[in-house]
Coordinates of N, CA and C in Angstrom, one line a residue:
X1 N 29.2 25.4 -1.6 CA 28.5 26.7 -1.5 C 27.1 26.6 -2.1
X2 N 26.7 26.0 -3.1 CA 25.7 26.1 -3.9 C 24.7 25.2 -3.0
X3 N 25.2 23.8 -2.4 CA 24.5 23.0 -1.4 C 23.7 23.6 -0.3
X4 N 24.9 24.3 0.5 CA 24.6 25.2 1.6 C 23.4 26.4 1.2
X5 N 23.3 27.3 -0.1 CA 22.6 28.0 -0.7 C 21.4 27.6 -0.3
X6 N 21.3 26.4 -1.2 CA 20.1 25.6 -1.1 C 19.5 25.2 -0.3
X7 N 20.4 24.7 1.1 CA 19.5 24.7 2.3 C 19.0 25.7 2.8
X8 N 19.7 27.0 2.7 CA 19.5 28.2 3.2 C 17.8 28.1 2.9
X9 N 17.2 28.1 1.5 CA 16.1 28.6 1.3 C 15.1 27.9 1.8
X10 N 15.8 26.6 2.2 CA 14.2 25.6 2.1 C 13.8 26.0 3.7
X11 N 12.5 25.3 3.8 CA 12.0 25.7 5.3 C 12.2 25.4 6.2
X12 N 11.9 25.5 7.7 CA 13.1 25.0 8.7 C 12.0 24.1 9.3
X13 N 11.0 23.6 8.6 CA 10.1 22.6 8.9 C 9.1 22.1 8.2
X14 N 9.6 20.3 7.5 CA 9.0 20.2 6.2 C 8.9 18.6 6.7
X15 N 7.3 17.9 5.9 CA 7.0 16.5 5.9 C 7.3 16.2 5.4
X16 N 7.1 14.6 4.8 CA 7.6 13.9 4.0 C 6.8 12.8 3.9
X17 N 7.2 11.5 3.2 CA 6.2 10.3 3.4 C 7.4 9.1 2.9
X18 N 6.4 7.9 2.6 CA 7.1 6.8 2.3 C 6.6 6.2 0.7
X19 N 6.9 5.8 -0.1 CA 5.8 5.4 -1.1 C 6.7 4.3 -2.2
X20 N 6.3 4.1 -3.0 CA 6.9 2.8 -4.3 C 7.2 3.9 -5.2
X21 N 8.2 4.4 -5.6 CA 9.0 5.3 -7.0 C 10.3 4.5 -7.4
X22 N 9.4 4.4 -9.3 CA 10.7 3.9 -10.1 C 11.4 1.7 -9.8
X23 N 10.3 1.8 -9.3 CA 10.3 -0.1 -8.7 C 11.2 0.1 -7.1
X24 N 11.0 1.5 -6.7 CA 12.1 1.3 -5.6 C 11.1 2.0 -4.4
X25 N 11.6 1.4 -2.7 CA 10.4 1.8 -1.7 C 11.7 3.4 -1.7
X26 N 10.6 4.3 -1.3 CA 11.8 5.5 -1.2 C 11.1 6.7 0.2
X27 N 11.7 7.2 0.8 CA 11.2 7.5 1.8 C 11.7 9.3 1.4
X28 N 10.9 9.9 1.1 CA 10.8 11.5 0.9 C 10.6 12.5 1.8
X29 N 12.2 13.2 2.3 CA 12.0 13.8 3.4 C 12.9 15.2 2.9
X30 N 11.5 16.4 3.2 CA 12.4 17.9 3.2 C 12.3 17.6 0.9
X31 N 14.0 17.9 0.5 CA 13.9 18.3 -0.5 C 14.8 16.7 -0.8
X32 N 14.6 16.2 -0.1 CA 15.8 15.0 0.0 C 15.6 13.5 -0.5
X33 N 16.1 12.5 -0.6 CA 15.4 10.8 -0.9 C 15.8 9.9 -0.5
X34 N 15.2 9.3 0.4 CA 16.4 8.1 1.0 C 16.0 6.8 0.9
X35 N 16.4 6.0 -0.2 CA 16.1 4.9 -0.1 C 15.7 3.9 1.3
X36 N 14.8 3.2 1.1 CA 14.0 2.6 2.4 C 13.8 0.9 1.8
X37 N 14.6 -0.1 3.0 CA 14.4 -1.3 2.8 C 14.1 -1.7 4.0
X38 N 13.5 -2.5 4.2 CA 12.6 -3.4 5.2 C 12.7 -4.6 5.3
X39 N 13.3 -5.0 6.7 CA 12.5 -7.0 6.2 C 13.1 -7.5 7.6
X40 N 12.3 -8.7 7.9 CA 12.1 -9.5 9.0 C 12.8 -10.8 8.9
X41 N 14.0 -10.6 9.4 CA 15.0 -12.2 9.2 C 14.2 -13.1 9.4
X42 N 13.6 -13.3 10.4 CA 13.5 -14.3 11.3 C 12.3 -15.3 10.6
X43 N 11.5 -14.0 10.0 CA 10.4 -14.9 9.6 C 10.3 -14.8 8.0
X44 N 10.4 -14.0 7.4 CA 10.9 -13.7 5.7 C 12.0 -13.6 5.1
X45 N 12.2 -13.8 4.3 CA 13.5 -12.9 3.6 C 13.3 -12.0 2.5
X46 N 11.9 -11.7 2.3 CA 11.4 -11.0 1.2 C 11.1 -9.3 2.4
X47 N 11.9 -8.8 1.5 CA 11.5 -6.7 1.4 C 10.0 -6.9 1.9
X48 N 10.1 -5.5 2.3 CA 8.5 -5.0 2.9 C 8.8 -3.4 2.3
X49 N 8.1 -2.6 2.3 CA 7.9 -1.1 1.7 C 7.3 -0.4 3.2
X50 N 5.8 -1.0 3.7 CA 5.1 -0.4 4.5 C 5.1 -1.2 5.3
X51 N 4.3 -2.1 5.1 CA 3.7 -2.8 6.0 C 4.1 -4.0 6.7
X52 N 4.4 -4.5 7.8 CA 5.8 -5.5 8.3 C 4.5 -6.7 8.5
X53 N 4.8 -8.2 7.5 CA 3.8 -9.1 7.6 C 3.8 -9.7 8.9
X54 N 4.7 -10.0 9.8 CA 4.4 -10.6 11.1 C 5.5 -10.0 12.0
X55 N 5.3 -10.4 13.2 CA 6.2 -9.9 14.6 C 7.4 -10.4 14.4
X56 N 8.1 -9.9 15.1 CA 9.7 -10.1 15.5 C 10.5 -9.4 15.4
X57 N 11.3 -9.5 15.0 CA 12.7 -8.8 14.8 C 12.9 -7.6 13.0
X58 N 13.1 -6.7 13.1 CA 12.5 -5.9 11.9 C 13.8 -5.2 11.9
X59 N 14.3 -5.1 10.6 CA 15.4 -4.6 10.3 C 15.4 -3.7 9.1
X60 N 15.2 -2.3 9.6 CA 15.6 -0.8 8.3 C 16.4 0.0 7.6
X61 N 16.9 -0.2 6.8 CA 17.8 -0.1 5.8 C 17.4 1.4 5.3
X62 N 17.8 2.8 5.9 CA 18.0 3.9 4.8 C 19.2 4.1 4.2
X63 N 19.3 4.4 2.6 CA 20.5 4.8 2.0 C 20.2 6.5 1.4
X64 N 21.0 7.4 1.8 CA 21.3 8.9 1.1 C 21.3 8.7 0.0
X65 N 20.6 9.5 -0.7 CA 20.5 9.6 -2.1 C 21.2 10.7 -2.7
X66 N 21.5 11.8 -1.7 CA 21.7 13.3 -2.0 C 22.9 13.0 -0.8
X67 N 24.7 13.3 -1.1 CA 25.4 13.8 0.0 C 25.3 14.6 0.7
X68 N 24.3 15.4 0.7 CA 24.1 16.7 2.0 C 23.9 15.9 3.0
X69 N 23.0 14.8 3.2 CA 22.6 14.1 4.6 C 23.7 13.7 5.4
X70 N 24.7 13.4 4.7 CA 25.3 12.9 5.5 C 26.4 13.5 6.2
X71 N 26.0 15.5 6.2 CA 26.7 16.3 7.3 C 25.1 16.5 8.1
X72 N 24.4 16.0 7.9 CA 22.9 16.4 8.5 C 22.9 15.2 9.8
X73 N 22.7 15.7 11.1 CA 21.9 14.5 11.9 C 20.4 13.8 11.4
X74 N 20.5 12.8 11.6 CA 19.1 11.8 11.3 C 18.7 10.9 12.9
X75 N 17.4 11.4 13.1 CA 16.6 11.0 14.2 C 15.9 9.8 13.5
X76 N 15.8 8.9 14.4 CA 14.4 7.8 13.9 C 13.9 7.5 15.6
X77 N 12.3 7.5 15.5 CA 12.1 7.3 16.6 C 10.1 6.5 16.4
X78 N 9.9 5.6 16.5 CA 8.7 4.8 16.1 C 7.6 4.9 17.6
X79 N 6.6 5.4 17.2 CA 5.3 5.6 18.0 C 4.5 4.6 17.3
X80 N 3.4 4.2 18.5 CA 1.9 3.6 18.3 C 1.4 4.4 17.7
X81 N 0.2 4.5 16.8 CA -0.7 5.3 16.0 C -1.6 4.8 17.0
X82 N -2.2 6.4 17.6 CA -2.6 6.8 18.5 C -3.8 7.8 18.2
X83 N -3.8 8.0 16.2 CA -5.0 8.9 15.5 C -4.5 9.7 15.3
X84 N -3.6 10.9 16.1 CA -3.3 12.2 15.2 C -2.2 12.5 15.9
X85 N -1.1 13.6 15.2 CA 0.3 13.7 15.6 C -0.1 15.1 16.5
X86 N -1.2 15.7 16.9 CA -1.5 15.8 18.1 C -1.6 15.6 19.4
X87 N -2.4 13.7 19.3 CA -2.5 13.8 20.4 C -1.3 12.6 20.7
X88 N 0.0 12.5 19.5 CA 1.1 11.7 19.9 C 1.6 12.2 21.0
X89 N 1.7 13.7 20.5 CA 2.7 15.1 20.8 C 2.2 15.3 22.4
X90 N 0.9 14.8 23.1 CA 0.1 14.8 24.4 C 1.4 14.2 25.3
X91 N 2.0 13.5 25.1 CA 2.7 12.1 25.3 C 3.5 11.3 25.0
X92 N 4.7 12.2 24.4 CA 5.5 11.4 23.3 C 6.4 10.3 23.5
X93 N 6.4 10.7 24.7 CA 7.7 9.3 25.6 C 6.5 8.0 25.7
X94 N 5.7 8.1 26.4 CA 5.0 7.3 26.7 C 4.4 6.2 25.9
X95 N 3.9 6.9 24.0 CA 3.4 6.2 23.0 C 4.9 5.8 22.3
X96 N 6.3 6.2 22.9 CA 7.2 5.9 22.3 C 7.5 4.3 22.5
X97 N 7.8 3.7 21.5 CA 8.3 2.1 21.5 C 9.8 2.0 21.0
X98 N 10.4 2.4 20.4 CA 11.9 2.7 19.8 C 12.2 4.2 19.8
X99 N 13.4 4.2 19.8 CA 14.0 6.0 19.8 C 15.6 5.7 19.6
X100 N 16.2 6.2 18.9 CA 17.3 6.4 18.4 C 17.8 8.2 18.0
X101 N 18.8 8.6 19.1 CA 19.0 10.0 19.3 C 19.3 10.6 17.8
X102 N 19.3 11.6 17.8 CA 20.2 12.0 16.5 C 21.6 11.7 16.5
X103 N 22.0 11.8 15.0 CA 23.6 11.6 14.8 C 23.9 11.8 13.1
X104 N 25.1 11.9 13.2 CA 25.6 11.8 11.6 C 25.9 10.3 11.0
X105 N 25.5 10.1 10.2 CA 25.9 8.9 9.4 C 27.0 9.2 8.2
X106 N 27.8 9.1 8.1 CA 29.0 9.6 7.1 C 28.8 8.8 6.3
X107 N 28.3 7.5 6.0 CA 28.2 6.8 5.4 C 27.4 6.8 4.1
X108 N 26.3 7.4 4.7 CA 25.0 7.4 3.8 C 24.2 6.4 4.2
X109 N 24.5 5.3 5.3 CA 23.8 4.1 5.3 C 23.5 4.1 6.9
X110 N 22.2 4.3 7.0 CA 21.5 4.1 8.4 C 20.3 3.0 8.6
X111 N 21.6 1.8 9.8 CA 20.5 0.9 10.2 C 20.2 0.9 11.3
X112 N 18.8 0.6 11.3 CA 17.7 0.5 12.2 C 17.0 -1.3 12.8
X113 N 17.3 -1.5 14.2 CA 16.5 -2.9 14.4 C 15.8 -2.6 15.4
X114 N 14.7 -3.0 15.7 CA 14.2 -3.4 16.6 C 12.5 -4.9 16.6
X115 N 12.4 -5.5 17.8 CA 11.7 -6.6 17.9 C 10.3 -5.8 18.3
X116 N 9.1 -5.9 17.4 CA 7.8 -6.2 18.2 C 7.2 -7.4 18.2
X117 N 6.8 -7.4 19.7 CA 6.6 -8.9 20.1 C 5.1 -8.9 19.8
X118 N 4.5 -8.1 19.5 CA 3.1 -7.9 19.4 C 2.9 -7.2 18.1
X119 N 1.6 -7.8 17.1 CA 1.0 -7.0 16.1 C 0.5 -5.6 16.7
X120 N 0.0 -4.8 15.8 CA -0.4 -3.4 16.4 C -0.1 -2.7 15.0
X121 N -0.6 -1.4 15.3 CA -0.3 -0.1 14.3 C 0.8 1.0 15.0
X122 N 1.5 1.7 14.1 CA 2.7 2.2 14.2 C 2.6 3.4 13.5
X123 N 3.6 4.3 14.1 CA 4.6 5.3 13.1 C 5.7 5.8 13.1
X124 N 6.5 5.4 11.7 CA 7.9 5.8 11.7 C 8.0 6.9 11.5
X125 N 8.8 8.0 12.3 CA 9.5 9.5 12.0 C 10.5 9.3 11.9
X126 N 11.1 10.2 10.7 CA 12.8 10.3 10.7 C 12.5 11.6 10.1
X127 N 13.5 12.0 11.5 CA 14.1 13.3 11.6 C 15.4 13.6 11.0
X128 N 15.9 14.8 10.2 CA 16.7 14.9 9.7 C 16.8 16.5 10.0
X129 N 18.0 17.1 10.8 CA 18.5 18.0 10.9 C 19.3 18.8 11.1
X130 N 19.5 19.9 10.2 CA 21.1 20.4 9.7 C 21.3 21.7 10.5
X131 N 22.6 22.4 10.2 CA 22.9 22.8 10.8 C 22.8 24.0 10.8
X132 N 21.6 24.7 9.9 CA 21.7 25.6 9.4 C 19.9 25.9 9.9
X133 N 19.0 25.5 10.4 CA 17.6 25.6 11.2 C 16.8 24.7 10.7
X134 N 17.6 23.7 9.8 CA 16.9 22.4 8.8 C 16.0 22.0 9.8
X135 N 14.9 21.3 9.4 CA 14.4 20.1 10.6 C 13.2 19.4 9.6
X136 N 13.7 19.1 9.0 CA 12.8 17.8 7.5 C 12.2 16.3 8.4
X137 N 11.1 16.4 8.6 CA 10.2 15.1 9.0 C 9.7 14.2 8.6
X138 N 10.0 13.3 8.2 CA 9.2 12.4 7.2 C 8.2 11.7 8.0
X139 N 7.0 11.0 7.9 CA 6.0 10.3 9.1 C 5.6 9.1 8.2
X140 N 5.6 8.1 8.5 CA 4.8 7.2 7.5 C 3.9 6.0 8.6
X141 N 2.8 6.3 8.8 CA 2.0 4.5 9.2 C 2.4 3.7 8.8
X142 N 2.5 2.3 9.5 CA 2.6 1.3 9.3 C 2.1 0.1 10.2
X143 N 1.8 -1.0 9.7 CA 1.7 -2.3 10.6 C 2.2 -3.3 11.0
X144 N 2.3 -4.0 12.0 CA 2.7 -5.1 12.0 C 1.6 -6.2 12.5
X145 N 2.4 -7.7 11.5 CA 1.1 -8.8 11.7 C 0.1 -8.6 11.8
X146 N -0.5 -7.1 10.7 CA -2.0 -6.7 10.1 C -1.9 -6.5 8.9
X147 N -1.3 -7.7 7.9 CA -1.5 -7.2 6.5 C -3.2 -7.4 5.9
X148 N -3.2 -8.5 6.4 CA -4.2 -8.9 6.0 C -5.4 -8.0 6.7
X149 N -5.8 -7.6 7.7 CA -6.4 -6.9 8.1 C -6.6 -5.4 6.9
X150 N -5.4 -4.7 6.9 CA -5.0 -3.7 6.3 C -5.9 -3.8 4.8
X151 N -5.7 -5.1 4.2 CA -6.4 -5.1 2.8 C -7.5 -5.9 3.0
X152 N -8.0 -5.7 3.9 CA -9.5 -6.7 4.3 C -10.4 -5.6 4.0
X153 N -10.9 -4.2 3.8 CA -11.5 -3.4 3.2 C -11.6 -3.4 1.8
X154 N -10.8 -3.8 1.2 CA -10.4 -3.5 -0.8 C -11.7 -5.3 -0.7
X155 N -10.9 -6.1 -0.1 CA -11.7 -7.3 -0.3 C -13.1 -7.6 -0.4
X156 N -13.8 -6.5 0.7 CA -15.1 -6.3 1.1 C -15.7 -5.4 -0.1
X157 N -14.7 -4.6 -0.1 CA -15.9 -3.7 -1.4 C -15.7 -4.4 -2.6
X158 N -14.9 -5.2 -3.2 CA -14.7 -5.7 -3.9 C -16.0 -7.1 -4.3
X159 N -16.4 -8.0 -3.2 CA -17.1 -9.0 -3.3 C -18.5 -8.2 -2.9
X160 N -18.8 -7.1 -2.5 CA -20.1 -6.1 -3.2 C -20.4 -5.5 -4.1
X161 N -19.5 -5.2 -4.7 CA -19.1 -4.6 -6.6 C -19.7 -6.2 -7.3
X162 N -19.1 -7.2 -6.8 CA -19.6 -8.6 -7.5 C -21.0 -8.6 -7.4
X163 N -21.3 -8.7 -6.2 CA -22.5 -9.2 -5.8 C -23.6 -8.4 -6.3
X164 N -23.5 -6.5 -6.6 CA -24.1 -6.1 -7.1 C -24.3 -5.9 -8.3
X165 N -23.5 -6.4 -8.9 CA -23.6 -7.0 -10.5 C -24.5 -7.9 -10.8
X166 N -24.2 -8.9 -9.8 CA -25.2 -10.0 -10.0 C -26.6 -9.4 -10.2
X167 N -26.9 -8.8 -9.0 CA -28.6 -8.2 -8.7 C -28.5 -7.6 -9.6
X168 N -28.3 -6.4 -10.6 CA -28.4 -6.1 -11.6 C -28.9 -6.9 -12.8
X169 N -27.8 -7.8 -13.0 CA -28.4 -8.6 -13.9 C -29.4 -9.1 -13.7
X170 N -29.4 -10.1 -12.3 CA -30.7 -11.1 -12.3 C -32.3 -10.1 -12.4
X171 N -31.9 -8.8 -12.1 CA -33.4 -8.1 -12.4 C -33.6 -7.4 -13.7
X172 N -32.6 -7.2 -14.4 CA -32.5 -7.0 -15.9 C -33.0 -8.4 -16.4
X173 N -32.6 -9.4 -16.3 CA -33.2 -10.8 -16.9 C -34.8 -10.9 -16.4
X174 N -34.9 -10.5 -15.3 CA -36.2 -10.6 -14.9 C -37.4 -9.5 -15.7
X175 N -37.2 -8.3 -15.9 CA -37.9 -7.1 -16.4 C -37.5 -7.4 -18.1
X176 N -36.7 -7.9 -18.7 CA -36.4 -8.1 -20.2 C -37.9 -8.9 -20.8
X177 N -38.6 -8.3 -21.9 CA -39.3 -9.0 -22.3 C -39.3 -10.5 -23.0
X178 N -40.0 -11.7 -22.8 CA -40.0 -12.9 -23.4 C -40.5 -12.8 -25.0
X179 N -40.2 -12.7 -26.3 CA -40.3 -12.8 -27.0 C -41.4 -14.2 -27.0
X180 N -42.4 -14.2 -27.1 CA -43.4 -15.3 -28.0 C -43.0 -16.6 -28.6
X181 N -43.3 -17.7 -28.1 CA -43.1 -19.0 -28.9 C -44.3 -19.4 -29.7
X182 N -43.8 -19.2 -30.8 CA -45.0 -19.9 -32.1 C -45.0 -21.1 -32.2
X183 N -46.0 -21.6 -32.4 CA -46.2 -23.2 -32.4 C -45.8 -23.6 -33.7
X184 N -45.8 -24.9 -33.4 CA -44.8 -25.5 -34.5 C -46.0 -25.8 -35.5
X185 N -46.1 -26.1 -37.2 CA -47.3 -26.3 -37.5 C -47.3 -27.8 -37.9
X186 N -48.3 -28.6 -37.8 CA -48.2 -30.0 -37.9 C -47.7 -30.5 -39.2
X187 N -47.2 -31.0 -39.7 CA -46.3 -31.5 -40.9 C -47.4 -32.2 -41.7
X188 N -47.6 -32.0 -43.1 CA -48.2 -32.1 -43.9 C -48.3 -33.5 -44.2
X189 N -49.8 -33.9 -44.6 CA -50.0 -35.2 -44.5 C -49.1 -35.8 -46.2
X190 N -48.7 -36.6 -46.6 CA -48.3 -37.0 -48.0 C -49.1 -37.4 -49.1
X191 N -49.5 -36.9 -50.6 CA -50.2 -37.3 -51.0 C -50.5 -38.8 -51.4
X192 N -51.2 -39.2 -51.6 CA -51.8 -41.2 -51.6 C -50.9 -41.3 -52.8
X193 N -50.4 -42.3 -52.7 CA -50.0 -43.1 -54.3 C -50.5 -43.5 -55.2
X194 N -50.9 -44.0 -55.9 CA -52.0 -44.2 -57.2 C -51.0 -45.4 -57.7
X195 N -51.3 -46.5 -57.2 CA -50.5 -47.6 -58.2 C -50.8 -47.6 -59.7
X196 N -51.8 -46.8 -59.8 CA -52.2 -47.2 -61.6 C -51.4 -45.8 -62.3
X197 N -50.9 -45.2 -61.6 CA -50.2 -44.1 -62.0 C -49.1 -44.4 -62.9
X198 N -48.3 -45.1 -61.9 CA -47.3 -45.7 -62.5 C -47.3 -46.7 -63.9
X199 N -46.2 -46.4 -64.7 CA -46.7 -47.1 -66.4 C -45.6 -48.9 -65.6
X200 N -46.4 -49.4 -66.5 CA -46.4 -50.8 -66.3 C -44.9 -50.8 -67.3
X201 N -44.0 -51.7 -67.1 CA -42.4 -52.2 -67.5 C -43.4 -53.0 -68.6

């Protein structure tokens, strides 16, 4: 009853995203949390969060965090990033590449495979909707076989932060005044000896 309450209030149309919480990837949808794992047999065996390092075969792992999901249907359905969920919405079948209808998962555990044979940009939606006018959307971008692309900007401002360090300095060294070199003064001649100075043994 208290569950049901709860859904009652929330809105009957809410975003969500994907992000790193607590050392864990977690995918935030409505009032809800569903753990999110990622990874490419074929070519890795290391987790991904966002971004899928190369093509192939891609395998996604949601786990319920909250038992309400799992009287809730869950949609997953992956579009090209195409710039805005406007002009997806122009065309939705068309920019569609995967689609998986809605359904219940009793389990709590929803997997997801599919192959791109091609790098490109992406977005995952998962739909989650109850029975009660729910309809929680989570959206997150992502890549495939563009990691490096993806953090090729951090790299670039990065080695111009360097570089203009440098020019900094080298024109601070340049405009710094040279402090004056005093000459050395010639070393003093020694006075003569006087053999008769000396007392005779």
């Amino acid at each position: 009853m208290v569950a049901a309450a709860l859904l009652g209030v929330q809105p009957a149309s809410a975003h969500g995203r994907l992000g790193a919480a607590e050392g864990r990837c977690r995918l935030f949808i409505g009032p809800d949390i569903m753990n999110f794992t990622g990874y490419t047999p074929d070519a890795s065996k290391s987790e991904f969060c966002e971004d899928i390092p190369a093509t192939g075969r891609m395998i996604m792992v949601l786990d319920d965090e909250q038992p309400e999901l799992r009287d809730m249907k869950i949609e997953i359905r992956i579009v090209k990033d195409v710039g805005s969920e406007e002009k997806e919405n122009e065309n939705l079948d068309a920019v569609t590449v995967a689609y998986r209808e809605p359904r219940l998962y009793r389990t709590g555990t929803v997997n997801f495979e599919h192959d791109f044979p091609e790098p490109g940009y992406f977005v995952g939606i998962v739909t989650v909707i109850g029975d009660h006018g729910e309809r929680w959307v989570s959206r997150f971008p992502f890549s495939v076989g563009k990691t490096f692309m993806r953090t090729l900007p951090v790299y670039i401002l990065l080695t111009l932060g360097v570089f203009a360090l440098f020019v900094i300095y080298l024109r601070h060294r340049k405009l710094a005044p040279v402090a004056p070199v005093k000459p050395l003064a010639p070393p003093e001649d020694p006075e003569p000896h006087d053999p008769a100075a000396t007392p005779a043994e």
